[in-house]
Tab-separated table of C-alpha atoms in Angstrom:
chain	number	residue	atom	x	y	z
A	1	UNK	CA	77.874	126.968	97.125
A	2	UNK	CA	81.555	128.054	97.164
A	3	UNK	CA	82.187	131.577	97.654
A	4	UNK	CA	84.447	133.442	95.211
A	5	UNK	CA	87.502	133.331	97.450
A	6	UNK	CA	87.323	129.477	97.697
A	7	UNK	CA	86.954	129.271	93.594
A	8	UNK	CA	89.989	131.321	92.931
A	9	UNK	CA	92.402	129.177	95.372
A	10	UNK	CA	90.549	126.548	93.116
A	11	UNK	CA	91.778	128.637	90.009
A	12	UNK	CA	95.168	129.126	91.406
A	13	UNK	CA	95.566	125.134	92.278
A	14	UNK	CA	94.656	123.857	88.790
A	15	UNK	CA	97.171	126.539	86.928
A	16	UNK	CA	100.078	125.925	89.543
A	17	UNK	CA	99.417	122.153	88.874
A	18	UNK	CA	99.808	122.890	85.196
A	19	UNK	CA	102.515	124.950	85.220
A	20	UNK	CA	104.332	121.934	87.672
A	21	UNK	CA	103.433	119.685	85.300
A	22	UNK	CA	104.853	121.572	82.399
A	23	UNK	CA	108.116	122.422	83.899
A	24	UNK	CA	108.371	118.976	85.392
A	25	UNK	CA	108.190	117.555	81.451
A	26	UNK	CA	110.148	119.865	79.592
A	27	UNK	CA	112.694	120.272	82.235
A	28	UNK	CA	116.522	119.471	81.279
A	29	UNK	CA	116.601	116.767	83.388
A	30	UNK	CA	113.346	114.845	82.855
A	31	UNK	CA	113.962	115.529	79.191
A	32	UNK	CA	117.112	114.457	78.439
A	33	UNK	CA	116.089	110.781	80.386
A	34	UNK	CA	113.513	110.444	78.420
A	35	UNK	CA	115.113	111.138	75.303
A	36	UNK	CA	118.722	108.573	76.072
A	37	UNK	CA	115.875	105.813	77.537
A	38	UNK	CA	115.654	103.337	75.622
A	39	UNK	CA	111.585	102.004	74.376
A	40	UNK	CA	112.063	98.788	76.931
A	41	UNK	CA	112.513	101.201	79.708
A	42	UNK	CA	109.496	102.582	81.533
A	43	UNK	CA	110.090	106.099	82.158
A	44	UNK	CA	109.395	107.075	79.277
A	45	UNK	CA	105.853	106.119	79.742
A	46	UNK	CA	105.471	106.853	83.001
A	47	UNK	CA	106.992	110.725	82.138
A	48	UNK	CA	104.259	111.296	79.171
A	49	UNK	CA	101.699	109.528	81.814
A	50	UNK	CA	102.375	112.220	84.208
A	51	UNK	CA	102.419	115.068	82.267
A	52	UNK	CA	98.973	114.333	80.881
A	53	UNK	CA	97.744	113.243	84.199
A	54	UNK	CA	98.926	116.669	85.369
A	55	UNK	CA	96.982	118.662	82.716
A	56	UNK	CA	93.914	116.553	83.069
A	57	UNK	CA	93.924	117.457	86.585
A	58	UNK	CA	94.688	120.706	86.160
A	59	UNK	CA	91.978	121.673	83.470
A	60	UNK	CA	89.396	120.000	85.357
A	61	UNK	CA	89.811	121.900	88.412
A	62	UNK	CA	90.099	124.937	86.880
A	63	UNK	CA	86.431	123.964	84.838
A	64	UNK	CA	85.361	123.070	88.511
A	65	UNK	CA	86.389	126.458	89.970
A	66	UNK	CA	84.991	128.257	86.946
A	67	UNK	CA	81.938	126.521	87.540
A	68	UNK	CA	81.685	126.992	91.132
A	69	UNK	CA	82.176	131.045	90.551
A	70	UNK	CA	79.343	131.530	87.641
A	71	UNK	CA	77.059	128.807	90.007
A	72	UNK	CA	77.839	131.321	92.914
A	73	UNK	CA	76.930	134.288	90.841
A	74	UNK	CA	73.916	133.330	88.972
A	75	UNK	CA	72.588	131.449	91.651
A	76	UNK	CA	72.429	127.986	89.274
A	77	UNK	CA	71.455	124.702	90.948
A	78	UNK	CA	72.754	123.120	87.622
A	79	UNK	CA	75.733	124.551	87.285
A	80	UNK	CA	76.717	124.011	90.944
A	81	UNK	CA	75.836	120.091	90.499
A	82	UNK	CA	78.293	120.690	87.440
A	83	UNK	CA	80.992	121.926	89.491
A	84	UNK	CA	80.715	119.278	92.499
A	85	UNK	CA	80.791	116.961	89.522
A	86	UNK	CA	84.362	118.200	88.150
A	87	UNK	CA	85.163	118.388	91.809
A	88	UNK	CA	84.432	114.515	92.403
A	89	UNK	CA	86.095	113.609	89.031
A	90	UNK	CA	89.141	115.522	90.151
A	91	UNK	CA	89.063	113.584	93.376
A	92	UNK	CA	88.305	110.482	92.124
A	93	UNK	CA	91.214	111.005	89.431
A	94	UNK	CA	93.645	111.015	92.486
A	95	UNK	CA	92.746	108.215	94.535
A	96	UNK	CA	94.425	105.891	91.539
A	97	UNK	CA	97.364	108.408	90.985
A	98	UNK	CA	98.138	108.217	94.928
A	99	UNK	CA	97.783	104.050	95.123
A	100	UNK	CA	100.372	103.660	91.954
A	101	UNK	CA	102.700	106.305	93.665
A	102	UNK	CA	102.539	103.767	96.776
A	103	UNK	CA	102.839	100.413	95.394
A	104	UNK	CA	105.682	101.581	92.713
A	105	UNK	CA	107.354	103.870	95.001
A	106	UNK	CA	110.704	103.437	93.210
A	107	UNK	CA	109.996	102.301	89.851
A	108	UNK	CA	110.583	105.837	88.848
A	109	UNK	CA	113.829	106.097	90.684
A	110	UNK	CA	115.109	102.494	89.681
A	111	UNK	CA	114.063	103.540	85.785
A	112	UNK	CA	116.399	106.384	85.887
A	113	UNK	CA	119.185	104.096	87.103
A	114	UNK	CA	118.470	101.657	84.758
A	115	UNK	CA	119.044	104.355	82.005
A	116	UNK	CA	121.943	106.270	83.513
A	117	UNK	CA	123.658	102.538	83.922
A	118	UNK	CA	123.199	101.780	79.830
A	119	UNK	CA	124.776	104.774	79.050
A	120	UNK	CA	127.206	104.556	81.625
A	121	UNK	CA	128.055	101.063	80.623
A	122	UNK	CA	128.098	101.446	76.812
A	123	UNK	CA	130.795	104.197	77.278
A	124	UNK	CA	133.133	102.161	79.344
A	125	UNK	CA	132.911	99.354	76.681
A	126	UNK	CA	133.177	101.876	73.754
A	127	UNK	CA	135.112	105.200	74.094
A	128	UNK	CA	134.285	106.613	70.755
A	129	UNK	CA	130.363	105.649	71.383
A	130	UNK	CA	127.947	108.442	70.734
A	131	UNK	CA	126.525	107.749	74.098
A	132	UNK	CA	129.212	109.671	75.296
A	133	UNK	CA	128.050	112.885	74.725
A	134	UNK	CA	124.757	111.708	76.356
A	135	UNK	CA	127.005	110.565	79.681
A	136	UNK	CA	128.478	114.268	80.157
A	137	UNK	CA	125.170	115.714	79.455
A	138	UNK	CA	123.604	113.407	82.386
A	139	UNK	CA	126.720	114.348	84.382
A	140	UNK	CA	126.264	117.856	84.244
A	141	UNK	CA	122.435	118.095	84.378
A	142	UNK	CA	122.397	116.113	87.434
A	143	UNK	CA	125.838	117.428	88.876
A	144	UNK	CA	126.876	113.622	89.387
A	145	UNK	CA	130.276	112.125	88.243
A	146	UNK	CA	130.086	108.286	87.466
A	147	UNK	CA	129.149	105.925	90.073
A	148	UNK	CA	131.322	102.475	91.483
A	149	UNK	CA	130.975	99.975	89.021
A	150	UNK	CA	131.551	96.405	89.639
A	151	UNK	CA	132.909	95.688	87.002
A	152	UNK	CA	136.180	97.336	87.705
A	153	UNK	CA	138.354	100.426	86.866
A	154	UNK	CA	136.317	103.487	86.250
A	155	UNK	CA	138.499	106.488	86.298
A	156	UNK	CA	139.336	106.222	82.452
A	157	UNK	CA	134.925	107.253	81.927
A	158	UNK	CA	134.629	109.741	84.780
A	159	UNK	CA	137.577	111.680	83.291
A	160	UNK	CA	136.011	111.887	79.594
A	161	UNK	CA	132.850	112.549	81.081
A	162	UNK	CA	132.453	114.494	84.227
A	163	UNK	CA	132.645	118.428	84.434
A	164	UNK	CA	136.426	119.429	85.742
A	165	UNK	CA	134.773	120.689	89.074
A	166	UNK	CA	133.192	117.420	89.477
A	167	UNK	CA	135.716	115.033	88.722
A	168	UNK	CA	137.093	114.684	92.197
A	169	UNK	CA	133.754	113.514	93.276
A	170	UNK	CA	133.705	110.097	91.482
A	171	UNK	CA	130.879	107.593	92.024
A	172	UNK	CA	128.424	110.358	93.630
């Protein structure tokens, strides 16, 4: 049986996973990404994916820790083999969440890019584009101001869309 202490770091775990995965899908950032993305692009699905991971997780350790405690209390053979169950479910959960974060180790990071380099491209080929209001938002989230394109002069973009304390750090 776990002992009360153990259930409540349990407790804690599942809400702090919750609340991470909460701020981590409504956050400015991850947000607006996944709203300029484009429905060929993959973060979108992997950001939803995550967030419901993340709750999944979180509400079934918190059911495990719960449980655990009223096992511990009333003494319950059943409700401990409940709780190991959650427990093993939980675990179980995470060995296929940590072998996709190794073998696509930057399909998150190359999504983004993929993204930021649409918008960033449709506003070099179209000044008046709505995307351009998307760039500066990107630009300012992210503190970033344009990148080095190879596809020549940039300066004309970085100056319609980068924050005046950011302009003099072009292509970062």
């Amino acid at each position: 049986c776990k002992s009360l202490p153990e259930t409540f770091l349990f407790q804690l775990l599942g809400l702090s996973i919750a609340t991470l995965s909460t701020v981590t899908h409504y956050g400015l950032r991850f947000t607006l990404i996944s709203n300029v993305s484009l429905d060929s692009n993959s973060y979108r699905v992997i950001h939803h994916r995550a967030f419901y991971f993340g709750i999944c997780l979180s509400m079934t350790l918190i059911l495990a820790a719960l449980l655990s405690s009223t096992a511990t209390v009333r003494e319950s053979q059943c409700l401990t083999a409940m709780g190991f169950f959650c427990f093993a479910l939980a675990f179980c959960g995470l060995i296929p969440a940590a072998c996709w974060r190794y073998t696509h180790s930057t399909e998150v990071e190359d999504s983004m890019m993929d993204v930021y380099d649409f918008v960033y491209e449709e506003v070099r080929r179209n000044t008046c584009s709505f995307r351009r209001h998307e760039l500066t938002a990107i630009h300012e989230a992210f503190l970033c101001c344009g990148k080095h394109s190879p596809f020549g002069d940039t300066t004309n973009v970085e100056h319609k869309t980068c924050p005046p304390s950011q302009v003099h750090d072009e292509g970062q």
